[in-house]
Coordinates of C-alpha atoms in Angstrom, one line a residue:
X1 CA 60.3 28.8 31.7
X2 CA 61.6 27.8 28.1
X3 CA 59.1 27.0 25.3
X4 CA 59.6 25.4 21.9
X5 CA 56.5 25.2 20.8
X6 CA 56.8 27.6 18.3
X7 CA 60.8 27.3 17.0
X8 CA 61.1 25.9 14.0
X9 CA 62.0 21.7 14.5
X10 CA 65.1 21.3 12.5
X11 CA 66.2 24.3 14.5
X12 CA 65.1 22.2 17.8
X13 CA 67.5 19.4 16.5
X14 CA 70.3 21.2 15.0
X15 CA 71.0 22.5 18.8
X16 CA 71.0 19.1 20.6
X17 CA 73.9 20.5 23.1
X18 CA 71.8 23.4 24.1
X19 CA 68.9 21.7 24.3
X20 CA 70.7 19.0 27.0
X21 CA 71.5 22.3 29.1
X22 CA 68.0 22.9 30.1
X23 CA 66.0 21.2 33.5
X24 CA 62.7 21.2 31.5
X25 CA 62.3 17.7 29.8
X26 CA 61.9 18.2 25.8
X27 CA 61.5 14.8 24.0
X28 CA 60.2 13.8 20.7
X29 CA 57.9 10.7 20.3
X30 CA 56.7 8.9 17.2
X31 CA 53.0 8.4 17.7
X32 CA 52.8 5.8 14.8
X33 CA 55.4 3.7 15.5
X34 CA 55.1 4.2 19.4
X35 CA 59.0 4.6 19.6
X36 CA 61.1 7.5 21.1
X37 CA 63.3 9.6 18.7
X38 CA 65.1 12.2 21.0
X39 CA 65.3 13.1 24.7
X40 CA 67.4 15.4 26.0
X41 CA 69.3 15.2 29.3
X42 CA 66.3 15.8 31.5
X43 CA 64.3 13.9 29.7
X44 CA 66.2 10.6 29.5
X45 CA 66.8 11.2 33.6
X46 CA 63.0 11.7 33.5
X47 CA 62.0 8.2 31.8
X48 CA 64.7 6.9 34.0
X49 CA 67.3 5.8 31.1
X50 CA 70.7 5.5 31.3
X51 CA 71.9 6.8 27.9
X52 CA 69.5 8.3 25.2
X53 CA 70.2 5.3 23.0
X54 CA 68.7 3.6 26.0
X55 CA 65.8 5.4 25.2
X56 CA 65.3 5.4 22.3
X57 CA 65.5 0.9 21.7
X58 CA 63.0 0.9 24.9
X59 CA 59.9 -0.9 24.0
X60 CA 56.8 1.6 24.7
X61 CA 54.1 -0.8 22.5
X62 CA 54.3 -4.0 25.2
X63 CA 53.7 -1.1 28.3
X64 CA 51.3 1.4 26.6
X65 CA 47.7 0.7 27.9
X66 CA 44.4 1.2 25.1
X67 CA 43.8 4.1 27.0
X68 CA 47.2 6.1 26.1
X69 CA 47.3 4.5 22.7
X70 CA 43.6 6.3 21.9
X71 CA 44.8 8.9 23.3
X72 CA 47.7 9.6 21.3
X73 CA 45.9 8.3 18.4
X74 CA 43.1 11.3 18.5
X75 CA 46.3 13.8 19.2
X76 CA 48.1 12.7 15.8
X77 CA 45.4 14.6 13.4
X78 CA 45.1 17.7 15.6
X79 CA 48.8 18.0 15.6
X80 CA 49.4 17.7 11.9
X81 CA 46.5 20.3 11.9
X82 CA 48.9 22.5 13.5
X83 CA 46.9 22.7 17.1
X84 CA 49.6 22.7 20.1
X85 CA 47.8 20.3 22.9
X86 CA 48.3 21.0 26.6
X87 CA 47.1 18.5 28.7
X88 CA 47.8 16.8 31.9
X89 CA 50.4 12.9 31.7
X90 CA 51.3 10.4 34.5
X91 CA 53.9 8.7 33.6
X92 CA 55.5 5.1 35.4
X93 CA 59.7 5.5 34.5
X94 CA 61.1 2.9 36.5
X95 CA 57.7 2.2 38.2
X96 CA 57.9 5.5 40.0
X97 CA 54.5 7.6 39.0
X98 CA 55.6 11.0 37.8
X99 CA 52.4 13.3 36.6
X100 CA 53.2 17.1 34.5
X101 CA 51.7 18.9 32.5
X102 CA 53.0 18.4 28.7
X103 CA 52.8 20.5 25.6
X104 CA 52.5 18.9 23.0
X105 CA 53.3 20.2 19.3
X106 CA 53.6 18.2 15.8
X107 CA 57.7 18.1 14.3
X108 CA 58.6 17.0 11.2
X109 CA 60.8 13.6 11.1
X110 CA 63.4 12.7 8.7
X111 CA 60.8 10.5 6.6
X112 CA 58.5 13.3 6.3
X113 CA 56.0 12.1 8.7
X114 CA 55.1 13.6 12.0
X115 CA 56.2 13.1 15.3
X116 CA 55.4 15.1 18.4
X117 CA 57.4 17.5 20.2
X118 CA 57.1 17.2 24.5
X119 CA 57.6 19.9 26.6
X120 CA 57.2 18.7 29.9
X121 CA 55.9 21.6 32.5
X122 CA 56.5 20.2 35.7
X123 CA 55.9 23.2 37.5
X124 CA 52.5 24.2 36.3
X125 CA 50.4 21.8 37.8
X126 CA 50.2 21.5 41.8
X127 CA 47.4 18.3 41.8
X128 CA 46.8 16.8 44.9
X129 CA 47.2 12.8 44.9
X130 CA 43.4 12.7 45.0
X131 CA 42.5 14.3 42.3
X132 CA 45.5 12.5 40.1
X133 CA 43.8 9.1 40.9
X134 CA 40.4 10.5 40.0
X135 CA 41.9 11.9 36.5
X136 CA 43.9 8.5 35.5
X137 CA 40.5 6.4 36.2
X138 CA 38.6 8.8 34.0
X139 CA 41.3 7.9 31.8
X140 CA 41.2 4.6 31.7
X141 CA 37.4 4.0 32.5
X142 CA 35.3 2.2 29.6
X143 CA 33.1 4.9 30.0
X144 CA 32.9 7.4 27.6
X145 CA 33.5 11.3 29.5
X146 CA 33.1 14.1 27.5
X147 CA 33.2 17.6 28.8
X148 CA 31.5 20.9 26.5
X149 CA 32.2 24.3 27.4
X150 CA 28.6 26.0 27.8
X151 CA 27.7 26.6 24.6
X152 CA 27.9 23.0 23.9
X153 CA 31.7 23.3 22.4
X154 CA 34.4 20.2 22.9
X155 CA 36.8 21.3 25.6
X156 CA 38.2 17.5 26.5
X157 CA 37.1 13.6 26.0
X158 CA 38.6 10.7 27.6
X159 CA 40.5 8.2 25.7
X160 CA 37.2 6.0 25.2
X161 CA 34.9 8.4 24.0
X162 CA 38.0 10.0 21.8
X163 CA 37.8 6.0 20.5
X164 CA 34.4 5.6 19.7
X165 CA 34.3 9.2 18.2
X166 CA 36.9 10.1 15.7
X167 CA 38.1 14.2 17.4
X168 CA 36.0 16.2 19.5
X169 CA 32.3 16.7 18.2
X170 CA 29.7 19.4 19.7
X171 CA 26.9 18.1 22.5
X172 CA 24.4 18.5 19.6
X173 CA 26.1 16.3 17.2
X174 CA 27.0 13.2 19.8
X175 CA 23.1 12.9 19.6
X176 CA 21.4 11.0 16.6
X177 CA 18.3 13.2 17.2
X178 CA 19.7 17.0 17.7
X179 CA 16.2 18.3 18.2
X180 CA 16.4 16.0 21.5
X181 CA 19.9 17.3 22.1
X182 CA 18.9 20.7 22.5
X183 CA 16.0 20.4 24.9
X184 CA 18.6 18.1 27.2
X185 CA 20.9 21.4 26.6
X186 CA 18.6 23.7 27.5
X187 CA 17.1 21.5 30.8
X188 CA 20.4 21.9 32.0
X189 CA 20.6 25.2 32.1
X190 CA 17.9 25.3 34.6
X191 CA 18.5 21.2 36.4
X192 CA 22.3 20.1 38.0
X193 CA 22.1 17.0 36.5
X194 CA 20.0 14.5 34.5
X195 CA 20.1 11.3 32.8
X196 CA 18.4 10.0 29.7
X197 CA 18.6 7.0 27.2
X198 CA 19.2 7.7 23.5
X199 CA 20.4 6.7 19.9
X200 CA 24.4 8.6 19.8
X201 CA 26.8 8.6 17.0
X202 CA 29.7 6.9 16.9
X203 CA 32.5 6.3 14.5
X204 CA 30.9 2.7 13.7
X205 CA 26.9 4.3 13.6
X206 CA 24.3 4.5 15.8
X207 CA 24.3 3.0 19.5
X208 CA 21.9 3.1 22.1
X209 CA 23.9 4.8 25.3
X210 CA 22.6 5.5 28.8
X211 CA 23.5 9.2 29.2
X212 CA 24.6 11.0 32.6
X213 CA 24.7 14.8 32.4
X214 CA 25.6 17.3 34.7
X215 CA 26.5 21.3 35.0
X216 CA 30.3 21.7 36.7
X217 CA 32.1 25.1 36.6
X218 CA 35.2 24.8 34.4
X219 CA 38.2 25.8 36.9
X220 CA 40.4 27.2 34.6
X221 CA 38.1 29.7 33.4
X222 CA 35.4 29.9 36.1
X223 CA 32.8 29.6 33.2
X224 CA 29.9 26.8 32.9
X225 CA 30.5 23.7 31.3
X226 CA 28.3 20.1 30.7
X227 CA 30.3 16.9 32.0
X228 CA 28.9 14.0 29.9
X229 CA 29.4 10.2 30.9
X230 CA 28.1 7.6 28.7
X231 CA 28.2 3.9 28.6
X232 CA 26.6 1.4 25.6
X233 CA 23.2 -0.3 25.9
X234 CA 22.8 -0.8 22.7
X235 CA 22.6 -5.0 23.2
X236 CA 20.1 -4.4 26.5
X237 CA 17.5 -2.4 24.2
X238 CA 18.1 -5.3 21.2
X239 CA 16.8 -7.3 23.8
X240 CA 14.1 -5.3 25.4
X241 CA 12.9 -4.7 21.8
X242 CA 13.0 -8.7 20.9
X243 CA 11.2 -9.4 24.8
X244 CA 8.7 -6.5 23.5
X245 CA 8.0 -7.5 20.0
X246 CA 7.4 -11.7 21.6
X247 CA 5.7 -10.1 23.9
X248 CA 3.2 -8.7 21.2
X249 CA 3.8 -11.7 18.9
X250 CA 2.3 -13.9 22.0
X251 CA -0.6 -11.3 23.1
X252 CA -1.6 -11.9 19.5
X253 CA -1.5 -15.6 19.5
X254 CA -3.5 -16.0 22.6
X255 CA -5.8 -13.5 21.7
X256 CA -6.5 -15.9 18.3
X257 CA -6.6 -18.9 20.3
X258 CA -10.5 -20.1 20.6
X259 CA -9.5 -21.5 24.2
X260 CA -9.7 -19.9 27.7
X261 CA -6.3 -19.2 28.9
X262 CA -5.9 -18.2 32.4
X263 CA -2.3 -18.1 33.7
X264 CA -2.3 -18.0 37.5
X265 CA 1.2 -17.5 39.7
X266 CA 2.5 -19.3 42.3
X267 CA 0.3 -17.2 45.1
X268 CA -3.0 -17.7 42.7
X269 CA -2.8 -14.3 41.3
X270 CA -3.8 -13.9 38.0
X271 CA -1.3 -12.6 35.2
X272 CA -3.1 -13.1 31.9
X273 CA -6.2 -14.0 30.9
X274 CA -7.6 -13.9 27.0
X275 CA -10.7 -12.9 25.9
X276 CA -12.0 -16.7 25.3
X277 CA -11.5 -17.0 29.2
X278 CA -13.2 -13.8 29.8
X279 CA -16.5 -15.2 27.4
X280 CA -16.7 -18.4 29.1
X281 CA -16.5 -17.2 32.7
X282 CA -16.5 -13.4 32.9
X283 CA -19.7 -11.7 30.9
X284 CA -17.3 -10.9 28.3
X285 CA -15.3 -8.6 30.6
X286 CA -12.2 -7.3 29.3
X287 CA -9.1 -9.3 30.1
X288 CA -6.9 -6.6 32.2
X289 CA -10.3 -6.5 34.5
X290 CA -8.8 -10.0 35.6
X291 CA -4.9 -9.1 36.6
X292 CA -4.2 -9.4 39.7
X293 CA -7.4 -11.0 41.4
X294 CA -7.2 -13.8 43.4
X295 CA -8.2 -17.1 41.3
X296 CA -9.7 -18.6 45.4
X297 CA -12.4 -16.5 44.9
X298 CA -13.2 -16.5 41.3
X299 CA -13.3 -19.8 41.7
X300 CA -16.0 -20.0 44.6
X301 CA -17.9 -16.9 42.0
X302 CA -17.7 -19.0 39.2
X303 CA -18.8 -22.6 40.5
X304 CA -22.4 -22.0 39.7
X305 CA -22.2 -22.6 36.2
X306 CA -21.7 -25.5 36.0
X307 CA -23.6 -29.3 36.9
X308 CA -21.6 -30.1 39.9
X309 CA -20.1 -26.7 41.5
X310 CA -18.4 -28.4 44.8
X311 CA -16.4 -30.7 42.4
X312 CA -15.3 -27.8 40.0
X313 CA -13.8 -26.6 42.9
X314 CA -12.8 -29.7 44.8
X315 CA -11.1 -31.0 41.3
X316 CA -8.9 -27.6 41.5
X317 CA -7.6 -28.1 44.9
X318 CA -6.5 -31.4 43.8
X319 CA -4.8 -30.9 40.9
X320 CA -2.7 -27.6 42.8
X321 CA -1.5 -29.7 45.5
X322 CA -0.6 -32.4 42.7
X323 CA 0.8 -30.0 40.8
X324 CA 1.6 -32.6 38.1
X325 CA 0.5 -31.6 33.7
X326 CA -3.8 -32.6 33.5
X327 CA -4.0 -32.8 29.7
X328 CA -8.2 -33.7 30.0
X329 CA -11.0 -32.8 32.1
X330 CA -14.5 -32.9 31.2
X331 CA -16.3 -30.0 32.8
X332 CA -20.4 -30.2 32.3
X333 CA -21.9 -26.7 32.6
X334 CA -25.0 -26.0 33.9
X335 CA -26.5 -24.1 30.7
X336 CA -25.5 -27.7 28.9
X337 CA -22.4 -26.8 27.4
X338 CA -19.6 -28.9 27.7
X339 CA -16.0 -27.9 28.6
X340 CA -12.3 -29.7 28.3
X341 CA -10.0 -28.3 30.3
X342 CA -6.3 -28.5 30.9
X343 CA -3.5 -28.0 33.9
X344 CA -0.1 -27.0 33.3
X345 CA 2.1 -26.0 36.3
X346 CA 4.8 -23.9 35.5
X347 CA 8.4 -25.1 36.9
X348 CA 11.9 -23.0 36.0
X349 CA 14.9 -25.1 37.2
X350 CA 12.4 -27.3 39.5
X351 CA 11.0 -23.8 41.6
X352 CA 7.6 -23.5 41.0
X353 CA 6.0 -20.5 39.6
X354 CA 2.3 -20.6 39.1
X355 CA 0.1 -22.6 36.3
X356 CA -1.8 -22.4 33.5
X357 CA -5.7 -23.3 32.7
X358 CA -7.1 -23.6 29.2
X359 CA -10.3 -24.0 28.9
X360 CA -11.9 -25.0 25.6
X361 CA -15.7 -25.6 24.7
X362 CA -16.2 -28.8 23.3
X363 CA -20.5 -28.2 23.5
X364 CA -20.0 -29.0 19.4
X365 CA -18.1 -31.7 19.6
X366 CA -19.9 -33.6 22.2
X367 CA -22.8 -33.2 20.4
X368 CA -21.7 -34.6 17.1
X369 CA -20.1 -37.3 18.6
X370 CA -23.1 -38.2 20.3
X371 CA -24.8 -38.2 17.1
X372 CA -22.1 -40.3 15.2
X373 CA -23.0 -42.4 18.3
X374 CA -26.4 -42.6 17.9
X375 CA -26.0 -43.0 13.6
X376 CA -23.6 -45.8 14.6
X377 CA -26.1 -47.6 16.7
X378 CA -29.6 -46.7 15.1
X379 CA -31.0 -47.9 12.5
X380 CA -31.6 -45.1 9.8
X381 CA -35.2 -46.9 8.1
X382 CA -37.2 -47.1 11.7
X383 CA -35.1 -45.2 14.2
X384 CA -34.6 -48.3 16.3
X385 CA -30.9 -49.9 17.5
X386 CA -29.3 -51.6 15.1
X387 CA -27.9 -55.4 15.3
X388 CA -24.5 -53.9 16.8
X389 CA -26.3 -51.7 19.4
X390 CA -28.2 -55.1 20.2
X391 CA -25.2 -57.0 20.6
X392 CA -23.6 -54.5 22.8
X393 CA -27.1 -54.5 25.0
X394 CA -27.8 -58.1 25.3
X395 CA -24.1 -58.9 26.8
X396 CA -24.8 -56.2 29.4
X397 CA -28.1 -58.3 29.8
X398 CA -26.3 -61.4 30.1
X399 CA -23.6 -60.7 32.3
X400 CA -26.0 -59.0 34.7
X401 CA -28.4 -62.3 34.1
X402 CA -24.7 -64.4 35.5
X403 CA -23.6 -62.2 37.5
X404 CA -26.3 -60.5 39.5
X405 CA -29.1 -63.2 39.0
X406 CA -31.4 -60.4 36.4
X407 CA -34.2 -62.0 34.9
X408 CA -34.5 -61.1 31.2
X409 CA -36.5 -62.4 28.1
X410 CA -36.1 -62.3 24.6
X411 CA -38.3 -61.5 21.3
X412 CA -37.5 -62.3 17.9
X413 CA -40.2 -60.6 15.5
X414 CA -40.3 -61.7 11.9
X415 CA -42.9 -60.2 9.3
X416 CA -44.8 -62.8 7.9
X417 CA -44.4 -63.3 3.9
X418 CA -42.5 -59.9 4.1
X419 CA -41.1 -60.2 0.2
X420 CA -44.4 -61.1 -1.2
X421 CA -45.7 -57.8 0.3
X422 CA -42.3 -56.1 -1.3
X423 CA -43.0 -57.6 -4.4
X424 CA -46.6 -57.0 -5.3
X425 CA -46.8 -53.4 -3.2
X426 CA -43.2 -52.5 -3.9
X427 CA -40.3 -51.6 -1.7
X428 CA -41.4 -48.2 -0.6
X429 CA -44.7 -49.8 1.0
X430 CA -42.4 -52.3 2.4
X431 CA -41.1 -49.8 4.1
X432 CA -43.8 -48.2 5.1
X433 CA -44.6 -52.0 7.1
X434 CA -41.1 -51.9 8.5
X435 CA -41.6 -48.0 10.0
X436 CA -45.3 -49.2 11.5
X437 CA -43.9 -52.2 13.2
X438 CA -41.1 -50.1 14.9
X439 CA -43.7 -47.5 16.0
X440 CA -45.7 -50.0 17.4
X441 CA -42.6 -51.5 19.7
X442 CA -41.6 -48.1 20.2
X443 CA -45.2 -47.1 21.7
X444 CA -46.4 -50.5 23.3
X445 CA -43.3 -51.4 25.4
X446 CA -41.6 -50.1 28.5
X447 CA -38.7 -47.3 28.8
X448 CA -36.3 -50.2 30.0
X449 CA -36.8 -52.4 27.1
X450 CA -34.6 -52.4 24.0
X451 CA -36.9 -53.2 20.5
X452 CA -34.0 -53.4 17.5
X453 CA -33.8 -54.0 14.1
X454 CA -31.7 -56.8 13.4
X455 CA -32.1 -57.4 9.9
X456 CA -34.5 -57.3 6.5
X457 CA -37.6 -57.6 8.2
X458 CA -36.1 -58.8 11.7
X459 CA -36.6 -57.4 15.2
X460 CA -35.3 -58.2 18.7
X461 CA -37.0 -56.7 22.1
X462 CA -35.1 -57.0 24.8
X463 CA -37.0 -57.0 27.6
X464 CA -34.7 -56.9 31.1
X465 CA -36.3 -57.4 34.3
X466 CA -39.1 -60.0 33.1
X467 CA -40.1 -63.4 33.6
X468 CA -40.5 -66.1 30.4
X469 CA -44.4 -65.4 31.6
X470 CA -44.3 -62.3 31.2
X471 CA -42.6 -62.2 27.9
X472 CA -44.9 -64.2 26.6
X473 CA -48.1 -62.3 27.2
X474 CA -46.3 -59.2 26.0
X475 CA -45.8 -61.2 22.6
X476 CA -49.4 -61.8 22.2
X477 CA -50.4 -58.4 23.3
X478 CA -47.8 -56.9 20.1
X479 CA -48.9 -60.0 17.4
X480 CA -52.5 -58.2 18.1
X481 CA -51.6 -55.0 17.7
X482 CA -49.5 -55.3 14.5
X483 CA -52.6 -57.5 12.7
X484 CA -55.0 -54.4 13.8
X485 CA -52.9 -52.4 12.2
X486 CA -53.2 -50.6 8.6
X487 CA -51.0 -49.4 6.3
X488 CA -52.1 -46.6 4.2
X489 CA -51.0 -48.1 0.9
X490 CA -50.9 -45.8 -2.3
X491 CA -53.8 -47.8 -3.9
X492 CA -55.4 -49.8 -1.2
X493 CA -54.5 -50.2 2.7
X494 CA -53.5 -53.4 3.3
X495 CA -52.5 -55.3 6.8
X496 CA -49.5 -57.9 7.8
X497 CA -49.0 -60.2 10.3
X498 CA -45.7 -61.4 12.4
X499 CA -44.2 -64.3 13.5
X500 CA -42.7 -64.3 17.6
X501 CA -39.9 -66.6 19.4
X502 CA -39.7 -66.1 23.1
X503 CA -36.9 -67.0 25.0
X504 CA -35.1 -66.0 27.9
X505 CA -31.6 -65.1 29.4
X506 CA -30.3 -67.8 31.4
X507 CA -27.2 -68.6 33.8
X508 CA -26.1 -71.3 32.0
X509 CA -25.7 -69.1 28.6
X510 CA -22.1 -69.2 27.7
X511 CA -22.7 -66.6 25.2
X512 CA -25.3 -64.1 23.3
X513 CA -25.6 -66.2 20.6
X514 CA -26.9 -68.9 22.9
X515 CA -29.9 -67.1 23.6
X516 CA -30.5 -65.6 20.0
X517 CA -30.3 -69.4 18.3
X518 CA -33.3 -70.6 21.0
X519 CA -35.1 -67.4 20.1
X520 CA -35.1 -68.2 16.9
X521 CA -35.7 -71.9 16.9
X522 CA -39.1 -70.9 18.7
X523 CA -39.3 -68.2 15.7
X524 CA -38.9 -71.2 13.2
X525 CA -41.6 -73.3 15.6
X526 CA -44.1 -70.3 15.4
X527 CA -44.1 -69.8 11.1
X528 CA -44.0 -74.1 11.2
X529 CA -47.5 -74.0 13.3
X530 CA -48.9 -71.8 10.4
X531 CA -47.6 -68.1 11.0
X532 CA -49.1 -65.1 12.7
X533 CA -48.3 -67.2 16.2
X534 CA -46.1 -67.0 19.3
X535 CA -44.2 -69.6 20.1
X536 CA -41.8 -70.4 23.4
X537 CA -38.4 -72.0 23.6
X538 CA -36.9 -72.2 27.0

């Protein structure tokens, strides 16, 4: 068979007629401009043409795929190198698929550029339909195929790895770390195949790529060689490092949260837990101790703690077959703690998926706002309610004296000449008068009634559940027991005496300022009759 790889190329074209003699297809092809320069007989019958000129004005750009134009482009440098390239074509003249074996070798063109000189070698190659269809998908797969010769040499790339490398590198040096790249190298020499994930290099940089690797027998030579497929990952390990580094960002957050989070799935599994959860209701247990158990029975485990255990769990039945957002539940515990907790169930495009608890202990809280409560209503001096906790008490009284026919009375205490005693003893003994009559209500009446501090030196007792009577005798019994009583003065003890209305709650009250003006009309009657007296207005 003729060759021209190695004739000079001006000799090539100086013997056009000789050159149209020969069977063996000889054409030269303009790899930049993707245009054909010269055929020869058998190669203008081979692309189908019916004159060279033909030929030459066909259009190759609009039918060459990526795949051949890659191709050709990683053959352009290694041809102006000097390298002659045999490798295996299939071409589509005329829609007819025609496959041979080409050698290909650079020529120089009349404006000093490069084109590339075709031998086509029909006869060489004896490929079974098969194994053609098998070599143009490799071809034209987005996968990038590599194959090394065994000691890790380039023997042949597809067109996309040739496209995302720029020529044939080494195995060693398609890997970003080569220290990883030889112990893959070396595992192969022992294992048929393997696959791994890794950092290559590319034209454009580094790129994650999933790797496939596997030991073949070359068969032209009969010696080992390393077939290498790879395809891009690069944007799926972006995002498993983003899903990882939130992942982290969130096990830190909930870890800083002071609240119990327990996130339970649709089966009442549990799939997180913090270490707040794990204080409250665990012993301090580490959180992964939890994955996985089933919440039924922690539930049942955990109902003990707290003041009513059937309703802890009764409250969580309810809200699962709810399964609508509870932003507030007040949870007592049975060590006095106090707990606020919240339901959240999970839905992703209306399927349910499991909820979340969060639990947070509000034992603080509840106790300062019961003290704001009790500042609010107490009077700071004697420690008794103040006028608005006696407002609020006597329209409970009243309504239940409308509604539910209560009996209920009604004192109003005054301390008799009160400013004289402030103004020859001084305030701070004045004081000291206030505190003694507050201990003496405090000490002399009933758990049910309600003494208060009303003003200056005025007091209420409310006293539900008793009859006008009743009352009465009660407001002599406390007039005694305050004029008995001394008050260790800073100079000399000294005693004072207190003025008493009686009245009661009645039906026909239309308000609580009804009954507090007849309690203290019979006030006003009992300092008229001469002070230190009781006196009754019904």
């Amino acid at each position: 068979m003729t060759s021209f790889h190695d004739a000079s190329p001006l000799a090539i074209l100086g013997h056009t007629s000789l050159l149209d003699r020969l069977q063996t297809p000889v054409w030269i092809f303009d790899i930049e401009k993707e245009r054909m320069l010269y055929a020869n007989t058998a190669a203008v019958r081979l692309w189908g043409a019916d004159t060279p000129q033909a030929l030459y004005a066909r259009d190759f750009a609009s039918t060459m795929s990526e795949a051949t134009r890659h191709r050709l482009a990683d053959y352009h440098p290694r041809l102006m190198e000097g390298e002659v390239i045999d490798e295996h074509w299939s071409f589509y003249p005329g829609n007819q698929a025609l496959s041979m074996h080409c050698r290909c070798s650079a020529v120089d063109i009349d404006d000093g550029r490069i084109g590339m000189l075709v031998e086509g070698l029909e006869n060489e190659i004896s490929l079974d339909p098969s194994s053609l269809r098998a070599l143009e998908a490799v071809r034209h797969t987005p996968m990038m195929v590599s194959v090394f010769d065994g000691q890790g040499q380039p023997l042949v790339s597809n067109p996309a790895a040739l496209a995302a490398r720029s020529g044939l590198i080494s195995f060693v040096d398609c890997f970003e770390d080569q220290d990883a790249a030889w112990q893959i190298f070396h595992q192969l020499e022992s294992e048929p195949r393997c696959s791994v994930e890794a950092l290559m290099r590319i034209s454009e940089g580094e790129r994650w790529h999933h790797v496939d690797l596997c030991r073949a027998t070359d068969p032209k030579t009969g010696l080992p060689m390393i077939v290498m497929g790879e395809f891009d990952i690069t944007a799926r390990k972006t995002l498993e490092t983003a899903q990882i580094v939130s992942k982290r960002q969130l096990e830190v957050v909930i870890e800083g949260l002071d609240v119990g989070l327990l996130l339970e799935d649709e089966n009442r599994r549990v799939i997180v837990a913090n270490q707040a959860f794990c204080d409250l209701f665990a012993g301090g247990a580490p959180p992964e101790d939890l994955v996985g158990i089933d919440c039924r029975e922690a539930a049942q485990s955990s109902k003990a703690h707290f003041m009513e255990p059937e309703g802890f769990v009764t409250r969580i039945e309810e809200l699962l077959v709810a399964k609508r957002k509870q932003t507030r539940d007040l949870l007592t515990m049975a060590d006095g703690r106090f707990l606020e907790r919240a339901y959240t169930p999970l839905f992703v495009a209306d399927e349910y998926h499991g909820h979340l608890w969060v639990y947070r202990d509000i034992t603080r809280q509840r106790h300062q706002e019961d003290d704001w409560a009790r500042k609010a209503s107490t009077d700071p001096l004697t420690g008794l309610a103040n006028r608005r906790s006696f407002d609020e008490s006597a329209r409970r009284v009243a309504r239940s004296v409308a509604e539910d026919g209560l009996r209920a009375a009604l004192l109003m205490i005054d301390i008799d000449r009160f400013k004289a005693i402030n103004d020859t003893l001084g305030h701070a003994e004045g004081d000291k008068g206030l505190r003694l009559l507050a201990d003496t209500l405090r000490h002399h009446l009933r758990q049910s009634d309600l003494p208060c501090r009303t003003g200056g030196e005025e007091f209420m007792v409310i006293l539900p559940g008793m009859s006008p009577e009743e009352a009465t005798a009660v407001a002599w019994r406390l007039l005694r027991q305050i004029a008995e009583a001394t008050i260790e003065a800073e100079e000399l003890p000294f005693h004072f005496t207190v003025s008493i209305g009686v009245t009661s709650f009645t039906p026909a009250d239309s308000s609580v300022e009804t009954v507090t003006k007849r309690a203290d009309t019979a006030l006003y009657l009992a300092k008229h009759a001469g002070r230190n007296r009781v006196a009754v207005r019904w």
